Tab-separated table of C-alpha atoms in Angstrom:
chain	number	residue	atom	x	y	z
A	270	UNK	CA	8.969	-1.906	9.133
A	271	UNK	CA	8.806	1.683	8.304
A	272	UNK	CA	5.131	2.565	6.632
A	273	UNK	CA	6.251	6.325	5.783
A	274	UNK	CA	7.333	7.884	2.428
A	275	UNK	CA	6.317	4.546	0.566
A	276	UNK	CA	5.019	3.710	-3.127
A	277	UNK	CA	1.593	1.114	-1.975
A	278	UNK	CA	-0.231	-1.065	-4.653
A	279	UNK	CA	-3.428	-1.897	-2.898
A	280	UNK	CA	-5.734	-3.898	-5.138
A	281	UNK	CA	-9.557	-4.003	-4.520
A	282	UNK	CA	-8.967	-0.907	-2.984
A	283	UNK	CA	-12.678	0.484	-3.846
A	284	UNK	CA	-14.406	-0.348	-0.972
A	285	UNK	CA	-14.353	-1.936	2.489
A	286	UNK	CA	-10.478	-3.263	3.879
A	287	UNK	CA	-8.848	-1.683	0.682
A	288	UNK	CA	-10.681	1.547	0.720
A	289	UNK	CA	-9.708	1.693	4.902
A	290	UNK	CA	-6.361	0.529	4.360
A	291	UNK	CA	-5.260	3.267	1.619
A	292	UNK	CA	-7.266	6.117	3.917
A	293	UNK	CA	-4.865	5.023	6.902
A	294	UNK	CA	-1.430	4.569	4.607
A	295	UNK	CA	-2.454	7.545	2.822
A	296	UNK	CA	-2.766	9.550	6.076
A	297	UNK	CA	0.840	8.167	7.033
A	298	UNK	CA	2.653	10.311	3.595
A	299	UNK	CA	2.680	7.260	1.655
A	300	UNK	CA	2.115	7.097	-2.400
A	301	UNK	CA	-0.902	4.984	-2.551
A	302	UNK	CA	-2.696	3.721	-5.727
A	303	UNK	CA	-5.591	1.521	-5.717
A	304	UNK	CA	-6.837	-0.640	-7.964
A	305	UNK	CA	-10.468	-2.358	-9.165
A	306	UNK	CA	-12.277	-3.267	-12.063
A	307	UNK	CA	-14.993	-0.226	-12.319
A	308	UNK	CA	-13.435	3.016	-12.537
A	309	UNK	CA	-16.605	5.196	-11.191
A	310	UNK	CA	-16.093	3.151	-7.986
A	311	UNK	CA	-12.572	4.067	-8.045
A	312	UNK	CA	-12.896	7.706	-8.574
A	313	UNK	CA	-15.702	8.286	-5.809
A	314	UNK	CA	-12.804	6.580	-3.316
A	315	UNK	CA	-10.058	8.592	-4.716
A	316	UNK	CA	-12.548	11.810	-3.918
A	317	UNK	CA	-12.919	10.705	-0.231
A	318	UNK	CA	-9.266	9.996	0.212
A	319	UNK	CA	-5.850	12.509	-0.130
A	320	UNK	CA	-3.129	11.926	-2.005
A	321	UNK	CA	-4.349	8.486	-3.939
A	322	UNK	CA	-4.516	7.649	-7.050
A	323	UNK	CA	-6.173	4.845	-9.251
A	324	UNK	CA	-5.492	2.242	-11.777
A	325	UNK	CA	-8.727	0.624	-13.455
A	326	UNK	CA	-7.755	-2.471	-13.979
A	327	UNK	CA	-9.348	-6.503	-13.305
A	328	UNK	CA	-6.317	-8.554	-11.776
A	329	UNK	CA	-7.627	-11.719	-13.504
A	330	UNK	CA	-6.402	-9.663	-16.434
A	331	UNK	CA	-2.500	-10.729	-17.689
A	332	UNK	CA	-2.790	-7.529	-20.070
A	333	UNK	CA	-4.157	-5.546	-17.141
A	334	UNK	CA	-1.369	-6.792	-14.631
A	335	UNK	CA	1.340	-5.612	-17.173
A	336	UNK	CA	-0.491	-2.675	-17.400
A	337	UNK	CA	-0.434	-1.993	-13.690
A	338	UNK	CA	3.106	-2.643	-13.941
A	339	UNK	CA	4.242	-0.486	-16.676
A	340	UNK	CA	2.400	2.639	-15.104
A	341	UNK	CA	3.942	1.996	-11.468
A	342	UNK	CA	7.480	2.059	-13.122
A	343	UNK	CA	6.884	4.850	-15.376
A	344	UNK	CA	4.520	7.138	-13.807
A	345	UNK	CA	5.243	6.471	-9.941
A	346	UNK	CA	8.500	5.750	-9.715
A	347	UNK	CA	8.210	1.909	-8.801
A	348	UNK	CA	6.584	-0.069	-5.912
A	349	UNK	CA	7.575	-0.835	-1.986
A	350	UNK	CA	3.978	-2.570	-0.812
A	351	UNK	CA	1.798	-4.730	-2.737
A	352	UNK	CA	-1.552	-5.393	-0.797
A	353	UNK	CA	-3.609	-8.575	-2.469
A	354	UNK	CA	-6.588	-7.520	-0.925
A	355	UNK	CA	-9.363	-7.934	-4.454
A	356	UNK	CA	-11.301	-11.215	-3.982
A	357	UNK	CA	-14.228	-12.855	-4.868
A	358	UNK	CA	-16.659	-15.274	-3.145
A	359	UNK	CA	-19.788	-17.516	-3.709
A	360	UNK	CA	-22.135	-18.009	-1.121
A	361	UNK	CA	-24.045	-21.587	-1.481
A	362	UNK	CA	-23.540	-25.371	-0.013
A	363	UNK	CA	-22.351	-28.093	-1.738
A	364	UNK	CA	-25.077	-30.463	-3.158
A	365	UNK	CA	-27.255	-27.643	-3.220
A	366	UNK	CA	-27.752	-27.829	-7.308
A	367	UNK	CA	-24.890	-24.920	-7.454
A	368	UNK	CA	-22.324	-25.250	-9.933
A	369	UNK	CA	-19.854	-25.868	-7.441
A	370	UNK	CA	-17.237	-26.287	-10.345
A	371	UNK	CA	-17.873	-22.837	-11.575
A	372	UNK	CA	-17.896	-20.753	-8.526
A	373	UNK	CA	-14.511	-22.760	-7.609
A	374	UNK	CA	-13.014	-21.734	-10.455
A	375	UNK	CA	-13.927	-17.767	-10.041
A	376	UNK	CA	-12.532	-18.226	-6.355
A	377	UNK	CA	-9.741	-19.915	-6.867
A	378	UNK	CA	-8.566	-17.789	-10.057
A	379	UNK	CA	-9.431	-14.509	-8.077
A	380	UNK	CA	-8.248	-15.365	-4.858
A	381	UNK	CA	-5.469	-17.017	-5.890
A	382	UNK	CA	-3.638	-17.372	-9.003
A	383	UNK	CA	-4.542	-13.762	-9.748
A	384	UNK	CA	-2.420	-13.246	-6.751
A	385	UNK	CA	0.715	-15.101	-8.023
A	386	UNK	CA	0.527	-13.623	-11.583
A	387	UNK	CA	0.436	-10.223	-10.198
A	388	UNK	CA	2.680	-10.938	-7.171
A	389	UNK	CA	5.534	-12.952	-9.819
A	390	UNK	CA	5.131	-9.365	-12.002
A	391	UNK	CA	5.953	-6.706	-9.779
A	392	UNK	CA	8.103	-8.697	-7.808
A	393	UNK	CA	11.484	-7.258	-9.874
A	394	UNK	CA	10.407	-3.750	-9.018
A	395	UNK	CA	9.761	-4.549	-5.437
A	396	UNK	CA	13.229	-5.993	-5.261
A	397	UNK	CA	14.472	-2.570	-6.253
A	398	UNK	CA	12.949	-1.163	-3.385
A	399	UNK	CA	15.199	-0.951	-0.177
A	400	UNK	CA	12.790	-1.524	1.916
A	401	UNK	CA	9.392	-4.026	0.179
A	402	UNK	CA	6.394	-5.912	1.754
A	403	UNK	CA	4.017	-8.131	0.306
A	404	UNK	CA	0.388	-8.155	1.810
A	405	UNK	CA	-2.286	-11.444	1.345
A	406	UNK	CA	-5.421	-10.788	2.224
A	407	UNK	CA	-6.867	-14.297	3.389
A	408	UNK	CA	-9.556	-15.495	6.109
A	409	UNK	CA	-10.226	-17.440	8.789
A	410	UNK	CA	-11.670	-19.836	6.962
A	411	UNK	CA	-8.216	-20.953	5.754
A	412	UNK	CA	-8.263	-22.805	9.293
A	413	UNK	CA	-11.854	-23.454	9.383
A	414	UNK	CA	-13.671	-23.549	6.268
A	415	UNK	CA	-17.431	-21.979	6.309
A	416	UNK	CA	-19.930	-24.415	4.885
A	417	UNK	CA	-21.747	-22.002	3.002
A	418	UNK	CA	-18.216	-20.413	1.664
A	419	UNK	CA	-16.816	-24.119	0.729
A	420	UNK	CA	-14.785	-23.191	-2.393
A	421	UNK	CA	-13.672	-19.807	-0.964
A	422	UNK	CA	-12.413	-21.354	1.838
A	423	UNK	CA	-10.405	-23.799	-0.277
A	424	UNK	CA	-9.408	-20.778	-2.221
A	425	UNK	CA	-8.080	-19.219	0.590
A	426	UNK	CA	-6.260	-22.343	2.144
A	427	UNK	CA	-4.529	-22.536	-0.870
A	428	UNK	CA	-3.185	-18.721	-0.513
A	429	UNK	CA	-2.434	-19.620	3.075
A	430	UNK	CA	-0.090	-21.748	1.916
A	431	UNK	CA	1.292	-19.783	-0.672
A	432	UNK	CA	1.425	-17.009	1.171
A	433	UNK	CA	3.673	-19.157	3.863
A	434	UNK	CA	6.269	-20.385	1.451
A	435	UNK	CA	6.556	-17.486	-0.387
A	436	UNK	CA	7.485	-15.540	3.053
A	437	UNK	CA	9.815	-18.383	3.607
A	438	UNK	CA	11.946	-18.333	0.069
A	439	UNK	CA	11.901	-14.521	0.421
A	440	UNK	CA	13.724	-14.320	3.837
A	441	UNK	CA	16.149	-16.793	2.376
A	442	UNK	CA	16.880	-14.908	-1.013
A	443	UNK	CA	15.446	-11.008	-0.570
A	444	UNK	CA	15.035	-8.248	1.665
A	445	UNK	CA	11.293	-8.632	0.648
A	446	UNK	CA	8.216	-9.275	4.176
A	447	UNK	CA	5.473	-10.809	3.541
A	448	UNK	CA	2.429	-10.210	5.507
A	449	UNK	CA	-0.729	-12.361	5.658
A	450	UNK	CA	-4.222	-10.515	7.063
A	451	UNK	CA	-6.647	-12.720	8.283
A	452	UNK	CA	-9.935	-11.224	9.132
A	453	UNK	CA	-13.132	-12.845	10.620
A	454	UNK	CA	-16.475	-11.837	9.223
A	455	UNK	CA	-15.918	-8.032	8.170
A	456	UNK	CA	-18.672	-5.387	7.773
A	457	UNK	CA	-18.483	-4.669	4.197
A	458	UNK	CA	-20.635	-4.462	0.745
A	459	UNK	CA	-18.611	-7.286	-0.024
A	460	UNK	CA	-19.545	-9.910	2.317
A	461	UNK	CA	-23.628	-8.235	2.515
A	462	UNK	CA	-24.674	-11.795	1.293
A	463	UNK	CA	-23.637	-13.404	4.360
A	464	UNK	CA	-24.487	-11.658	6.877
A	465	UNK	CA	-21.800	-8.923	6.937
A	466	UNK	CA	-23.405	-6.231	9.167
A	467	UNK	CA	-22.843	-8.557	11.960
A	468	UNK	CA	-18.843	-8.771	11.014
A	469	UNK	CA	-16.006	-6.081	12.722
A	470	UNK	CA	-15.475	-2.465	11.059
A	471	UNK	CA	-13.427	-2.820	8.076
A	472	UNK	CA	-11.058	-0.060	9.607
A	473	UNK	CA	-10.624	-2.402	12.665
A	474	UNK	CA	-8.779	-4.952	10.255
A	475	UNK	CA	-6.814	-2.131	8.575
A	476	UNK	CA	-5.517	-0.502	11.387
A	477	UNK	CA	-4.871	-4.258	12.553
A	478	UNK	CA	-2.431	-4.296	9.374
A	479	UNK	CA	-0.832	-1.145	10.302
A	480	UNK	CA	-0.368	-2.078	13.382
A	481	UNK	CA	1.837	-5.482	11.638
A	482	UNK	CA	3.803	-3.928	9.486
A	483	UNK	CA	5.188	-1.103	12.598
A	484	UNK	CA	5.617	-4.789	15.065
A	485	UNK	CA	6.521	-6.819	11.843
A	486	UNK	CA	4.149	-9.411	13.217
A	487	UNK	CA	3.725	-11.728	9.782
A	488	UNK	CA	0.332	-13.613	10.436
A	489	UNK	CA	-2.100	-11.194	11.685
A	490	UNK	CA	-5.244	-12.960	13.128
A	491	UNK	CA	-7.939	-10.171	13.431
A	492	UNK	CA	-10.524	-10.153	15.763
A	493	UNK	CA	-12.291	-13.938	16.474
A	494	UNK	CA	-9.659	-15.247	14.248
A	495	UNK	CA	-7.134	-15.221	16.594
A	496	UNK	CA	-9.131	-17.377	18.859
A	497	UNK	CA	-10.392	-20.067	15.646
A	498	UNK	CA	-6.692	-20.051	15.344
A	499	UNK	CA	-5.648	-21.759	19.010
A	500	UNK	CA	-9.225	-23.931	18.853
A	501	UNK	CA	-7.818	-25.345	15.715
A	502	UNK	CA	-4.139	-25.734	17.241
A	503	UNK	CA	-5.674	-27.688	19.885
A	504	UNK	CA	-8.533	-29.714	17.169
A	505	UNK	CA	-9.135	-29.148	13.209
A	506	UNK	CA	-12.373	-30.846	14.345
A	507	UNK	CA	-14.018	-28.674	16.901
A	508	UNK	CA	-12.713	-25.774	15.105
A	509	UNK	CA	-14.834	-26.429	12.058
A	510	UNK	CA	-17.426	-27.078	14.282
A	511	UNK	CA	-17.452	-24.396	15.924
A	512	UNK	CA	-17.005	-21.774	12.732
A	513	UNK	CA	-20.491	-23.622	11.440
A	514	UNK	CA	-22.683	-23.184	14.421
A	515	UNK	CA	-26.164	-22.186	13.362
């Protein structure tokens, strides 16, 4: 698809994939707003970047989420990408004394129903566009789940699937892509807590994105990924056991 002269929604867009993503998008003379829940944070990334603007606003928010949608209709003239890139993630082992119920829930409202709440509200303007993507960010863990990420992983299974039906029901009913990103362990302040400075560049998965949206290749499987992928193809089992060595 064409990534030129769009209007891109790129939540969690602060920092690490989001903040590489808009630099790259920005750089091709697209309209690029990014959202996240402190606005300092924002407006240091908006300083290093051209041409991007910022929304404060917490996507587990429903007041937040309309507001995000009344200001793309009214002050930027709608929306043609939506990149569900904000997430959230606990790092700990089940049966460890953790309140594995708690962090669950965080996960899977963040990385997930946040998603459809904010996907199901700016899908009517994205139908207006003539030519609209959708971007999930997931993981490889939604083949392989980490077993010191257990609930994220389930969190981002269950957007894997999501993600694959909604791309589905849109081809059969809209004009509307949908992309999923699927990065390995990434280099970011995000994932510091586990180990992150041993992950791939953040710009390495962006540019991996760009590169899907100009081949319209759906299911992007960045770095390692793409190899957990075919282990798991060929056995759920030794792909899980590979993904936990050490």
């Amino acid at each position: 698809m064409n990534i030129t002269g769009k209007t891109i929604l790129i939540t969690g867009g602060g920092s690490g994939i989001g903040f590489e993503t808009a630099k790259l998008l920005s750089g091709k003379g697209n309209k690029v707003i990014i959202t996240g829940r402190t606005e300092s944070k924002l407006q240091k990334a908006v300083q290093q970047l051209s041409g991007v603007s910022y929304i404060a606003a917490d996507v587990n928010s429903e007041a937040d989420i309309n507001k995000i949608a009344s200001r793309l209709e009214s002050e930027f003239g709608g929306l043609d990408i939506l990149i569900n890139n904000a997430g959230a993630a606990s790092y700990y082992k089940l049966g460890d004394g953790s309140d594995s119920y708690a962090q669950a829930a965080e996960e899977i409202q963040t990385n997930y129903l946040a998603i459809i709440r904010i996907t199901d509200k700016l899908l009517p303007l994205l139908r207006a566009s003539k030519e609209a993507a959708i971007v999930n960010v997931s993981s490889i863990v939604a083949f392989a789940p980490g077993m010191t990420l257990p609930t994220y992983a389930a969190s981002k299974a269950a957007l894997h699937s999501y993600t694959r039906i909604l791309r589905y029901t849109l081809a059969k009913t809209t004009g509307i892509k949908v992309f999923e990103l699927m990065p390995p362990l990434v280099n970011t302040e995000f994932s510091t807590v586990i180990g992150g400075e041993n992950g791939i560049p953040p710009l390495e998965v962006a540019q991996d994105l760009i590169d899907g949206f100009e081949s319209d290749e759906y299911e992007l499987h960045t770095g390692n990924t793409a190899g957990m992928y075919q282990l798991y193809l060929q056995s759920p089992e030794q792909a899980l056991n590979a993904l936990n060595q050490g």
